[in-house]
Amino acid sequence: MKYSVLLILTLCLGCQQTARKDISSAADLYPQDFLQQVEKLRDMALTDDTAYQLIESLTTEVGPRLGGSPADAAAVTWAMDKFKSMDFDKISLEPVTFRRWVRGPETAEIIAPFPQPLKITALGRSMPTPKEGITGEIAHFATIEDLEAATDDQVQGKIVYISNKMLRKKDGSGYGPAVKARSMTAKVAAEKGGIGAIIRSIGTDSHRGPHTGATRYQEGESTLPVGALSNVDADLLDNVLKRNKPVTVRYTLGSDWGDEYTSYNVIGDIVGREKPDEYVIIGGHLDSWDLGTGAIDDASGCGITMATASLIKQHIGQPRRTIRVILWANEEYGLFGARAYHAAHQHEMNKHIIGAESDFGAGRIYALASRADVASMPVFEAMAELLKPLDIPYVGNKGYSGPDLIPMRRAGMAVAGLYQDGTSYFDYHHTPEDTLDKVIPADIAQNVAVWVVFTALAAEYAGDFGFGLSD
Ligand code: ZN
Ligand code: ZN
């Protein structure tokens, strides 16, 4: 009796577990032959070099492609040509207008007490210094928060210097707290009566190449010419400051604003066979900073997602809904392409079923996350099943995606995060070292294998991922 009750209980629990597993298993959502095709393509992608060849081509034939530069236009032509040669069904250009910013000559030096040169680069969007430069005593703050708390007296007539160090983390979480110094130092220093602003680079390396990146202010707001010292030059300046003597620095930045320019988001569609006007959005940003060749930021994201869509079309065929690859214009000055796309497609935002962006370098993917309606969780479980052989777990529904999806996510679009190992990303990010040698072909292929699973399953899923999730 005792045993039979136990046996029945065990059997029932077994039934429930099996039933629960069945509901959430891939076999209930997709035909078996489709899943086998995805599995096959996933394995094939691991040795496919389409994405790497695209990255090599963009960095070799176009190189650095700052928004508004001649290479910006060359990159748009490059992308159109590649989409064509890769047999995308529909290719379109959507205008993105912004004011150009151009880098000029840049120098820095310690004048006293120990004269010597420093490596500096202008932050993107920085105002120029006068030709003779800005010379002044350093007002040193450990963090931007310390500067915000300072009195005007501590800053007036001085060159503000923020020395905060970015921490190295696999998920890049050291960036958020550190990058505020890049965005805000010039504005806060100007408001408190400073005459100049410099920061330690937002990066984790100890090279002599400084990291650029945008500084933030609205037109009409006060700001100052602002540059980043390389991390090793910041170390040097820190050591000079430790002597507790007044430190005088001079720096010149020739960068300045130019005229208005129109670039383009370049869009390649693999048109859906059943729901052509519903979109799974993938992509990367086509522009880059000017110091390196923009290999990891973000030729890699462009190559990975272009290859993904093309391989799905070639080896699986037309998806149920459209896979739309967007190569975003001018992400770096402040999401110009993303904002233009959102504005132009506002009326059909709810047709954008889910989005993901690849904009975190060339490292391997180690986790999948979502931010979607709970009713669609079985889809992510199905993806996780197919990602098991690659050792990639699904890590929950609090995911985030790339910067270019921010306006659409805020408007309600579901997103997925294909998280890359970013341990070394910020050694090279926005520096002269962002070059092709940092891109490992096998790691890029692993990215494509994961993107194939996500993109194919998202585009083929008969349901949706919810819309209008609150932030
Ligand atoms: Zn980027
Ligand atoms: Zn960037």
Short mmCIF file of C-alpha atoms and ligand atoms in Angstrom, two decimals:
data_model
loop_
_atom_site.label_atom_id
_atom_site.label_comp_id
_atom_site.label_asym_id
_atom_site.label_seq_id
_atom_site.Cartn_x
_atom_site.Cartn_y
_atom_site.Cartn_z
CA MET A 1 0.00 0.00 0.00
CA LYS A 2 2.64 2.37 1.15
CA TYR A 3 4.75 1.53 -1.89
CA SER A 4 1.91 1.79 -4.38
CA VAL A 5 0.94 5.26 -3.08
CA LEU A 6 4.52 6.30 -3.39
CA LEU A 7 4.67 4.77 -6.85
CA ILE A 8 1.50 6.60 -7.97
CA LEU A 9 2.81 9.85 -6.47
CA THR A 10 6.12 9.38 -8.22
CA LEU A 11 4.42 8.57 -11.49
CA CYS A 12 2.14 11.61 -11.20
CA LEU A 13 5.05 13.93 -10.42
CA GLY A 14 6.79 12.37 -13.37
CA CYS A 15 3.74 13.07 -15.55
CA GLN A 16 3.61 16.68 -14.46
CA GLN A 17 7.27 17.21 -15.09
CA THR A 18 7.02 15.61 -18.49
CA ALA A 19 3.91 17.63 -19.30
CA ARG A 20 5.57 20.87 -18.21
CA LYS A 21 8.65 20.03 -20.22
CA ASP A 22 6.55 19.25 -23.30
CA ILE A 23 4.67 22.56 -23.18
CA SER A 24 7.92 24.48 -23.15
CA SER A 25 9.85 22.32 -25.56
CA ALA A 26 10.89 23.48 -28.98
CA ALA A 27 8.97 20.64 -30.65
CA ASP A 28 5.63 22.27 -29.71
CA LEU A 29 6.51 25.60 -31.27
CA TYR A 30 8.34 24.58 -34.43
CA PRO A 31 8.20 21.72 -36.90
CA GLN A 32 10.89 19.12 -36.35
CA ASP A 33 12.48 19.58 -39.77
CA PHE A 34 12.82 23.33 -39.18
CA LEU A 35 14.60 22.72 -35.87
CA GLN A 36 16.92 20.28 -37.58
CA GLN A 37 17.73 22.86 -40.25
CA VAL A 38 18.56 25.45 -37.55
CA GLU A 39 20.70 22.92 -35.72
CA LYS A 40 22.58 22.11 -38.92
CA LEU A 41 23.10 25.77 -39.77
CA ARG A 42 24.24 26.52 -36.21
CA ASP A 43 26.98 23.89 -36.58
CA MET A 44 27.89 25.02 -40.06
CA ALA A 45 28.14 28.66 -38.92
CA LEU A 46 30.84 27.70 -36.42
CA THR A 47 33.27 27.27 -39.29
CA ASP A 48 31.79 29.83 -41.72
CA ASP A 49 33.85 32.95 -42.41
CA THR A 50 31.20 35.18 -44.06
CA ALA A 51 31.07 37.56 -41.08
CA TYR A 52 34.85 37.76 -40.70
CA GLN A 53 35.24 38.53 -44.42
CA LEU A 54 32.72 41.38 -44.09
CA ILE A 55 34.62 42.82 -41.11
CA GLU A 56 37.89 42.51 -43.01
CA SER A 57 36.33 44.20 -46.04
CA LEU A 58 34.78 47.14 -44.15
CA THR A 59 37.94 47.87 -42.15
CA THR A 60 40.22 47.45 -45.18
CA GLU A 61 38.21 49.12 -47.94
CA VAL A 62 36.56 51.89 -45.87
CA GLY A 63 38.47 52.08 -42.57
CA PRO A 64 37.57 54.66 -39.92
CA ARG A 65 34.12 56.10 -40.71
CA LEU A 66 33.27 59.00 -38.49
CA GLY A 67 29.73 60.29 -38.99
CA GLY A 68 29.78 62.98 -41.70
CA SER A 69 33.28 62.14 -43.00
CA PRO A 70 33.88 61.07 -46.63
CA ALA A 71 34.28 57.52 -45.28
CA ASP A 72 30.73 57.68 -43.85
CA ALA A 73 29.42 57.96 -47.43
CA ALA A 74 31.85 55.23 -48.57
CA ALA A 75 30.53 52.93 -45.82
CA VAL A 76 26.93 53.49 -46.97
CA THR A 77 27.92 52.50 -50.54
CA TRP A 78 29.86 49.52 -49.17
CA ALA A 79 26.82 48.31 -47.21
CA MET A 80 24.46 48.67 -50.20
CA ASP A 81 26.87 46.71 -52.41
CA LYS A 82 27.28 43.93 -49.84
CA PHE A 83 23.53 43.57 -49.25
CA LYS A 84 23.11 43.31 -53.03
CA SER A 85 25.84 40.75 -53.52
CA MET A 86 24.50 38.71 -50.58
CA ASP A 87 21.10 38.53 -52.28
CA PHE A 88 19.02 40.40 -49.71
CA ASP A 89 15.42 40.77 -50.97
CA LYS A 90 15.01 44.46 -50.32
CA ILE A 91 17.59 47.18 -49.67
CA SER A 92 16.70 50.67 -48.53
CA LEU A 93 18.34 53.87 -47.36
CA GLU A 94 16.72 56.10 -44.75
CA PRO A 95 18.15 59.62 -44.21
CA VAL A 96 19.80 60.62 -40.92
CA THR A 97 20.72 64.30 -40.56
CA PHE A 98 23.16 65.77 -38.04
CA ARG A 99 25.82 68.40 -37.71
CA ARG A 100 29.31 67.26 -38.60
CA TRP A 101 32.10 67.28 -36.06
CA VAL A 102 35.71 67.15 -37.26
CA ARG A 103 38.83 66.31 -35.26
CA GLY A 104 41.84 68.64 -35.45
CA PRO A 105 45.39 68.64 -34.10
CA GLU A 106 45.63 67.84 -30.39
CA THR A 107 48.48 68.29 -27.88
CA ALA A 108 48.95 68.35 -24.12
CA GLU A 109 51.86 68.95 -21.79
CA ILE A 110 52.72 69.50 -18.17
CA ILE A 111 54.24 73.00 -17.87
CA ALA A 112 55.10 72.88 -14.17
CA PRO A 113 56.49 71.51 -11.93
CA PHE A 114 57.94 68.79 -14.22
CA PRO A 115 57.56 69.76 -17.90
CA GLN A 116 56.81 66.85 -20.23
CA PRO A 117 54.34 65.91 -22.97
CA LEU A 118 51.08 63.99 -22.43
CA LYS A 119 48.96 61.98 -24.90
CA ILE A 120 45.50 63.45 -25.27
CA THR A 121 42.56 63.12 -27.66
CA ALA A 122 39.48 65.31 -27.99
CA LEU A 123 36.23 63.80 -26.81
CA GLY A 124 33.73 63.67 -29.65
CA ARG A 125 31.61 66.86 -29.95
CA SER A 126 34.22 68.86 -27.98
CA MET A 127 34.57 72.58 -28.67
CA PRO A 128 38.01 73.70 -29.92
CA THR A 129 40.52 75.44 -27.67
CA PRO A 130 41.96 78.78 -28.81
CA LYS A 131 44.93 78.22 -31.17
CA GLU A 132 47.45 78.88 -28.43
CA GLY A 133 45.67 76.32 -26.23
CA ILE A 134 44.39 76.54 -22.68
CA THR A 135 46.95 76.90 -19.89
CA GLY A 136 46.00 76.65 -16.26
CA GLU A 137 46.37 75.04 -12.89
CA ILE A 138 44.76 71.63 -12.39
CA ALA A 139 41.75 71.25 -10.09
CA HIS A 140 41.78 67.51 -9.43
CA PHE A 141 38.66 65.48 -8.56
CA ALA A 142 38.54 61.71 -8.13
CA THR A 143 35.06 61.40 -9.64
CA ILE A 144 32.44 63.42 -11.50
CA GLU A 145 30.29 63.26 -8.35
CA ASP A 146 33.12 65.01 -6.43
CA LEU A 147 33.16 67.72 -9.09
CA GLU A 148 29.38 68.10 -8.85
CA ALA A 149 29.73 68.56 -5.07
CA ALA A 150 32.58 71.11 -5.36
CA THR A 151 32.15 74.83 -4.75
CA ASP A 152 32.69 77.27 -7.61
CA ASP A 153 35.79 78.55 -5.74
CA GLN A 154 37.51 75.19 -6.14
CA VAL A 155 37.02 75.27 -9.90
CA GLN A 156 37.06 78.89 -11.04
CA GLY A 157 39.90 79.76 -13.41
CA LYS A 158 41.25 76.18 -13.39
CA ILE A 159 41.48 73.17 -15.66
CA VAL A 160 39.33 70.44 -14.12
CA TYR A 161 40.81 66.94 -14.19
CA ILE A 162 38.79 63.82 -13.29
CA SER A 163 40.88 60.73 -12.56
CA ASN A 164 38.29 57.95 -12.10
CA LYS A 165 39.41 54.50 -13.24
CA MET A 166 37.12 52.16 -15.10
CA LEU A 167 36.95 48.61 -13.67
CA ARG A 168 37.46 45.54 -15.88
CA LYS A 169 34.38 43.27 -15.92
CA LYS A 170 33.28 40.46 -18.24
CA ASP A 171 29.83 42.03 -18.76
CA GLY A 172 31.19 45.56 -19.20
CA SER A 173 29.43 46.78 -16.07
CA GLY A 174 32.45 48.91 -15.17
CA TYR A 175 31.60 51.24 -18.08
CA GLY A 176 28.33 52.74 -16.81
CA PRO A 177 29.65 54.27 -13.58
CA ALA A 178 32.89 55.50 -15.22
CA VAL A 179 31.50 56.97 -18.44
CA LYS A 180 29.56 59.73 -16.69
CA ALA A 181 32.88 61.54 -16.36
CA ARG A 182 33.20 61.51 -20.15
CA SER A 183 29.65 62.74 -20.72
CA MET A 184 29.45 65.39 -18.03
CA THR A 185 32.85 66.82 -17.00
CA ALA A 186 32.94 69.62 -19.61
CA LYS A 187 29.43 70.80 -18.81
CA VAL A 188 29.75 70.71 -15.01
CA ALA A 189 33.23 72.31 -15.07
CA ALA A 190 31.92 75.11 -17.32
CA GLU A 191 28.96 75.76 -15.03
CA LYS A 192 31.33 76.17 -12.06
CA GLY A 193 33.63 78.62 -13.85
CA GLY A 194 36.40 76.24 -15.01
CA ILE A 195 38.54 77.21 -18.02
CA GLY A 196 39.26 73.70 -19.29
CA ALA A 197 38.49 70.02 -18.75
CA ILE A 198 40.45 66.78 -19.09
CA ILE A 199 39.67 63.25 -17.95
CA ARG A 200 41.39 59.90 -17.59
CA SER A 201 40.37 57.71 -20.53
CA ILE A 202 37.30 55.55 -20.01
CA GLY A 203 39.03 52.24 -20.66
CA THR A 204 40.80 49.34 -18.96
CA ASP A 205 44.15 49.26 -20.80
CA SER A 206 47.54 50.61 -19.97
CA HIS A 207 48.46 51.81 -23.45
CA ARG A 208 49.44 55.26 -24.57
CA GLY A 209 46.48 55.62 -26.93
CA PRO A 210 43.70 57.69 -25.35
CA HIS A 211 40.01 56.71 -25.65
CA THR A 212 37.64 59.12 -27.38
CA GLY A 213 33.82 59.00 -27.10
CA ALA A 214 31.10 61.60 -27.00
CA THR A 215 30.79 64.40 -24.47
CA ARG A 216 27.24 65.52 -23.77
CA TYR A 217 25.61 68.94 -23.85
CA GLN A 218 22.68 70.50 -25.62
CA GLU A 219 23.01 73.42 -27.97
CA GLY A 220 23.12 76.63 -25.93
CA GLU A 221 24.36 74.88 -22.76
CA SER A 222 27.76 75.83 -21.37
CA THR A 223 30.63 73.47 -22.10
CA LEU A 224 34.43 73.51 -22.44
CA PRO A 225 36.99 72.01 -24.81
CA VAL A 226 37.49 68.54 -23.31
CA GLY A 227 40.00 65.77 -23.93
CA ALA A 228 40.92 62.36 -22.51
CA LEU A 229 44.47 61.50 -21.44
CA SER A 230 45.67 57.97 -22.13
CA ASN A 231 45.52 55.86 -19.00
CA VAL A 232 49.29 55.79 -18.59
CA ASP A 233 49.50 59.58 -18.97
CA ALA A 234 46.74 59.91 -16.38
CA ASP A 235 48.87 57.73 -14.07
CA LEU A 236 51.76 60.09 -14.70
CA LEU A 237 49.67 63.17 -13.94
CA ASP A 238 48.34 61.46 -10.78
CA ASN A 239 51.91 60.91 -9.61
CA VAL A 240 52.79 64.56 -10.24
CA LEU A 241 49.69 65.66 -8.30
CA LYS A 242 50.74 63.45 -5.35
CA ARG A 243 53.68 65.85 -4.79
CA ASN A 244 51.12 68.39 -3.50
CA LYS A 245 52.47 71.27 -5.53
CA PRO A 246 50.37 73.32 -7.95
CA VAL A 247 50.41 71.56 -11.34
CA THR A 248 50.08 73.60 -14.53
CA VAL A 249 49.02 71.99 -17.81
CA ARG A 250 48.52 73.27 -21.34
CA TYR A 251 46.39 71.55 -23.99
CA THR A 252 45.18 72.33 -27.49
CA LEU A 253 42.28 70.70 -29.33
CA GLY A 254 41.59 71.68 -32.93
CA SER A 255 38.34 69.76 -33.30
CA ASP A 256 35.23 71.72 -34.24
CA TRP A 257 31.69 71.63 -35.56
CA GLY A 258 30.99 71.86 -39.27
CA ASP A 259 27.90 72.02 -41.48
CA GLU A 260 24.81 69.82 -41.55
CA TYR A 261 25.19 66.43 -43.19
CA THR A 262 22.81 63.69 -44.23
CA SER A 263 23.95 60.08 -43.85
CA TYR A 264 21.76 56.96 -44.04
CA ASN A 265 20.63 53.95 -42.09
CA VAL A 266 21.26 51.12 -44.54
CA ILE A 267 18.59 48.44 -44.32
CA GLY A 268 18.62 44.94 -45.79
CA ASP A 269 15.50 42.78 -45.55
CA ILE A 270 14.99 39.04 -45.94
CA VAL A 271 11.28 39.34 -46.62
CA GLY A 272 8.91 37.15 -44.64
CA ARG A 273 6.86 34.57 -46.57
CA GLU A 274 3.73 34.92 -44.38
CA LYS A 275 4.13 38.17 -42.47
CA PRO A 276 6.27 40.43 -44.65
CA ASP A 277 5.27 43.55 -42.71
CA GLU A 278 6.36 42.19 -39.32
CA TYR A 279 10.02 42.59 -38.42
CA VAL A 280 12.71 40.94 -36.37
CA ILE A 281 15.33 43.69 -36.11
CA ILE A 282 19.03 42.83 -35.95
CA GLY A 283 22.14 44.84 -36.88
CA GLY A 284 25.07 46.93 -35.72
CA HIS A 285 26.18 50.51 -36.27
CA LEU A 286 27.96 51.38 -39.49
CA ASP A 287 29.81 54.48 -38.23
CA SER A 288 32.88 54.39 -36.00
CA TRP A 289 35.22 56.76 -34.25
CA ASP A 290 38.13 57.99 -36.31
CA LEU A 291 41.14 56.80 -34.29
CA GLY A 292 41.20 53.08 -35.18
CA THR A 293 39.44 51.27 -38.05
CA GLY A 294 36.30 50.50 -36.04
CA ALA A 295 36.87 46.74 -36.24
CA ILE A 296 35.40 45.79 -32.87
CA ASP A 297 33.15 48.90 -32.65
CA ASP A 298 31.25 48.08 -34.72
CA ALA A 299 32.30 46.42 -37.98
CA SER A 300 31.98 43.20 -35.97
CA GLY A 301 28.30 43.78 -35.17
CA CYS A 302 27.58 44.65 -38.82
CA GLY A 303 29.39 41.56 -40.12
CA ILE A 304 27.85 39.17 -37.58
CA THR A 305 24.26 40.22 -38.26
CA MET A 306 24.57 40.58 -42.06
CA ALA A 307 26.05 37.07 -42.22
CA THR A 308 23.32 35.71 -39.94
CA ALA A 309 20.44 36.89 -42.13
CA SER A 310 22.16 35.80 -45.33
CA LEU A 311 22.95 32.30 -44.02
CA ILE A 312 19.34 31.83 -42.88
CA LYS A 313 18.04 32.76 -46.33
CA GLN A 314 20.54 30.51 -48.10
CA HIS A 315 20.21 27.44 -45.92
CA ILE A 316 16.73 27.58 -44.39
CA GLY A 317 14.82 29.79 -46.81
CA GLN A 318 12.37 32.66 -46.37
CA PRO A 319 11.41 33.10 -42.71
CA ARG A 320 7.76 33.44 -41.60
CA ARG A 321 8.28 37.17 -40.92
CA THR A 322 10.85 39.62 -42.23
CA ILE A 323 14.39 39.63 -40.86
CA ARG A 324 15.51 43.24 -41.08
CA VAL A 325 19.22 44.05 -40.75
CA ILE A 326 19.71 47.72 -39.88
CA LEU A 327 23.20 49.17 -40.15
CA TRP A 328 22.70 52.24 -38.01
CA ALA A 329 24.10 55.65 -38.95
CA ASN A 330 26.03 57.77 -36.50
CA GLU A 331 25.55 55.92 -33.24
CA GLU A 332 28.67 57.48 -31.80
CA TYR A 333 27.66 61.15 -31.60
CA GLY A 334 24.39 60.18 -29.91
CA LEU A 335 22.14 57.56 -31.56
CA PHE A 336 21.24 59.70 -34.56
CA GLY A 337 20.35 56.74 -36.78
CA ALA A 338 18.32 55.09 -34.02
CA ARG A 339 16.32 58.23 -33.33
CA ALA A 340 15.67 58.85 -37.03
CA TYR A 341 14.43 55.28 -37.56
CA HIS A 342 12.15 55.48 -34.55
CA ALA A 343 10.71 58.79 -35.74
CA ALA A 344 10.11 57.50 -39.27
CA HIS A 345 8.49 54.21 -38.15
CA GLN A 346 6.53 55.39 -35.11
CA HIS A 347 3.20 54.52 -36.73
CA GLU A 348 4.23 50.87 -37.11
CA MET A 349 6.35 50.32 -33.99
CA ASN A 350 4.16 47.39 -32.96
CA LYS A 351 5.12 45.62 -36.21
CA HIS A 352 8.66 45.43 -34.80
CA ILE A 353 8.21 42.14 -33.02
CA ILE A 354 11.59 41.90 -31.32
CA GLY A 355 15.04 43.45 -31.74
CA ALA A 356 18.66 42.78 -30.87
CA GLU A 357 21.86 44.65 -31.68
CA SER A 358 25.43 43.40 -31.80
CA ASP A 359 27.53 46.27 -30.43
CA PHE A 360 29.88 44.91 -27.80
CA GLY A 361 32.94 43.94 -29.80
CA ALA A 362 34.19 40.66 -31.13
CA GLY A 363 34.24 38.46 -28.00
CA ARG A 364 32.38 35.15 -27.73
CA ILE A 365 28.76 35.03 -26.60
CA TYR A 366 28.29 33.50 -23.15
CA ALA A 367 24.59 34.06 -22.33
CA LEU A 368 21.17 34.79 -23.82
CA ALA A 369 18.63 37.10 -22.15
CA SER A 370 15.27 38.56 -23.11
CA ARG A 371 12.98 41.40 -22.23
CA ALA A 372 9.65 40.21 -23.55
CA ASP A 373 6.16 39.14 -22.51
CA VAL A 374 6.21 36.08 -20.24
CA ALA A 375 3.88 34.29 -22.65
CA SER A 376 6.79 34.08 -25.09
CA MET A 377 9.21 32.46 -22.62
CA PRO A 378 8.89 29.03 -24.28
CA VAL A 379 10.56 30.53 -27.36
CA PHE A 380 13.61 31.47 -25.31
CA GLU A 381 13.60 28.02 -23.75
CA ALA A 382 13.59 26.59 -27.27
CA MET A 383 16.54 28.84 -28.17
CA ALA A 384 18.34 27.74 -24.99
CA GLU A 385 17.87 24.08 -25.98
CA LEU A 386 19.58 24.75 -29.28
CA LEU A 387 22.32 26.75 -27.55
CA LYS A 388 23.12 24.03 -25.01
CA PRO A 389 25.86 22.45 -27.12
CA LEU A 390 27.53 25.88 -27.25
CA ASP A 391 27.33 26.18 -23.45
CA ILE A 392 25.15 29.27 -23.59
CA PRO A 393 22.47 29.47 -20.90
CA TYR A 394 19.32 31.57 -20.93
CA VAL A 395 19.75 34.01 -18.03
CA GLY A 396 16.33 35.59 -17.64
CA ASN A 397 13.87 38.24 -18.72
CA LYS A 398 15.64 41.36 -17.46
CA GLY A 399 17.81 41.58 -20.57
CA TYR A 400 19.10 44.58 -22.43
CA SER A 401 20.23 45.05 -25.99
CA GLY A 402 22.44 47.51 -27.87
CA PRO A 403 22.26 51.31 -27.73
CA ASP A 404 20.55 51.74 -31.10
CA LEU A 405 17.48 49.88 -29.84
CA ILE A 406 16.93 52.22 -26.89
CA PRO A 407 14.30 54.44 -28.60
CA MET A 408 12.34 51.41 -29.85
CA ARG A 409 12.60 49.56 -26.55
CA ARG A 410 11.26 52.65 -24.80
CA ALA A 411 8.41 52.67 -27.30
CA GLY A 412 7.53 49.12 -26.28
CA MET A 413 9.47 46.73 -28.53
CA ALA A 414 10.67 43.46 -26.97
CA VAL A 415 14.44 42.91 -27.06
CA ALA A 416 16.94 40.10 -26.66
CA GLY A 417 20.48 40.27 -25.32
CA LEU A 418 23.16 38.04 -26.81
CA TYR A 419 25.82 38.81 -24.23
CA GLN A 420 29.44 38.85 -25.35
CA ASP A 421 32.52 38.46 -23.23
CA GLY A 422 33.70 42.06 -22.87
CA THR A 423 36.71 41.42 -20.63
CA SER A 424 39.13 43.02 -23.09
CA TYR A 425 36.65 45.18 -25.06
CA PHE A 426 37.47 48.36 -23.15
CA ASP A 427 41.21 47.91 -23.72
CA TYR A 428 40.61 48.94 -27.35
CA HIS A 429 37.19 50.64 -27.46
CA HIS A 430 37.38 54.10 -29.12
CA THR A 431 41.19 53.99 -29.41
CA PRO A 432 43.74 53.74 -32.23
CA GLU A 433 43.98 50.05 -31.21
CA ASP A 434 40.47 49.20 -32.47
CA THR A 435 41.81 47.29 -35.48
CA LEU A 436 41.24 43.98 -37.27
CA ASP A 437 43.90 42.01 -35.36
CA LYS A 438 41.61 42.14 -32.30
CA VAL A 439 38.96 40.16 -34.19
CA ILE A 440 39.40 36.37 -33.85
CA PRO A 441 37.70 34.55 -36.75
CA ALA A 442 36.56 31.57 -34.61
CA ASP A 443 34.99 33.89 -32.02
CA ILE A 444 33.10 35.78 -34.74
CA ALA A 445 31.85 32.48 -36.17
CA GLN A 446 30.62 31.47 -32.70
CA ASN A 447 28.67 34.74 -32.54
CA VAL A 448 27.02 33.99 -35.89
CA ALA A 449 26.04 30.48 -34.74
CA VAL A 450 24.22 31.99 -31.75
CA TRP A 451 22.63 34.79 -33.80
CA VAL A 452 21.37 32.19 -36.29
CA VAL A 453 19.52 30.36 -33.49
CA PHE A 454 18.02 33.56 -32.04
CA THR A 455 17.08 35.12 -35.39
CA ALA A 456 15.69 32.01 -37.08
CA LEU A 457 13.52 31.06 -34.10
CA ALA A 458 12.28 34.62 -33.48
CA ALA A 459 11.35 35.10 -37.15
CA GLU A 460 9.65 31.70 -37.43
CA TYR A 461 7.66 31.88 -34.15
CA ALA A 462 3.93 32.08 -34.95
CA GLY A 463 3.09 34.17 -31.88
CA ASP A 464 4.60 37.47 -30.75
CA PHE A 465 6.80 38.75 -27.93
CA GLY A 466 4.41 41.31 -26.47
CA PHE A 467 4.51 45.05 -26.97
CA GLY A 468 4.45 48.01 -24.61
CA LEU A 469 6.30 46.46 -21.67
CA SER A 470 6.96 49.20 -19.16
CA ASP A 471 10.58 50.17 -18.54
ZN ZN B 1 29.37 50.81 -30.66
ZN ZN B 2 31.44 53.23 -29.69
#
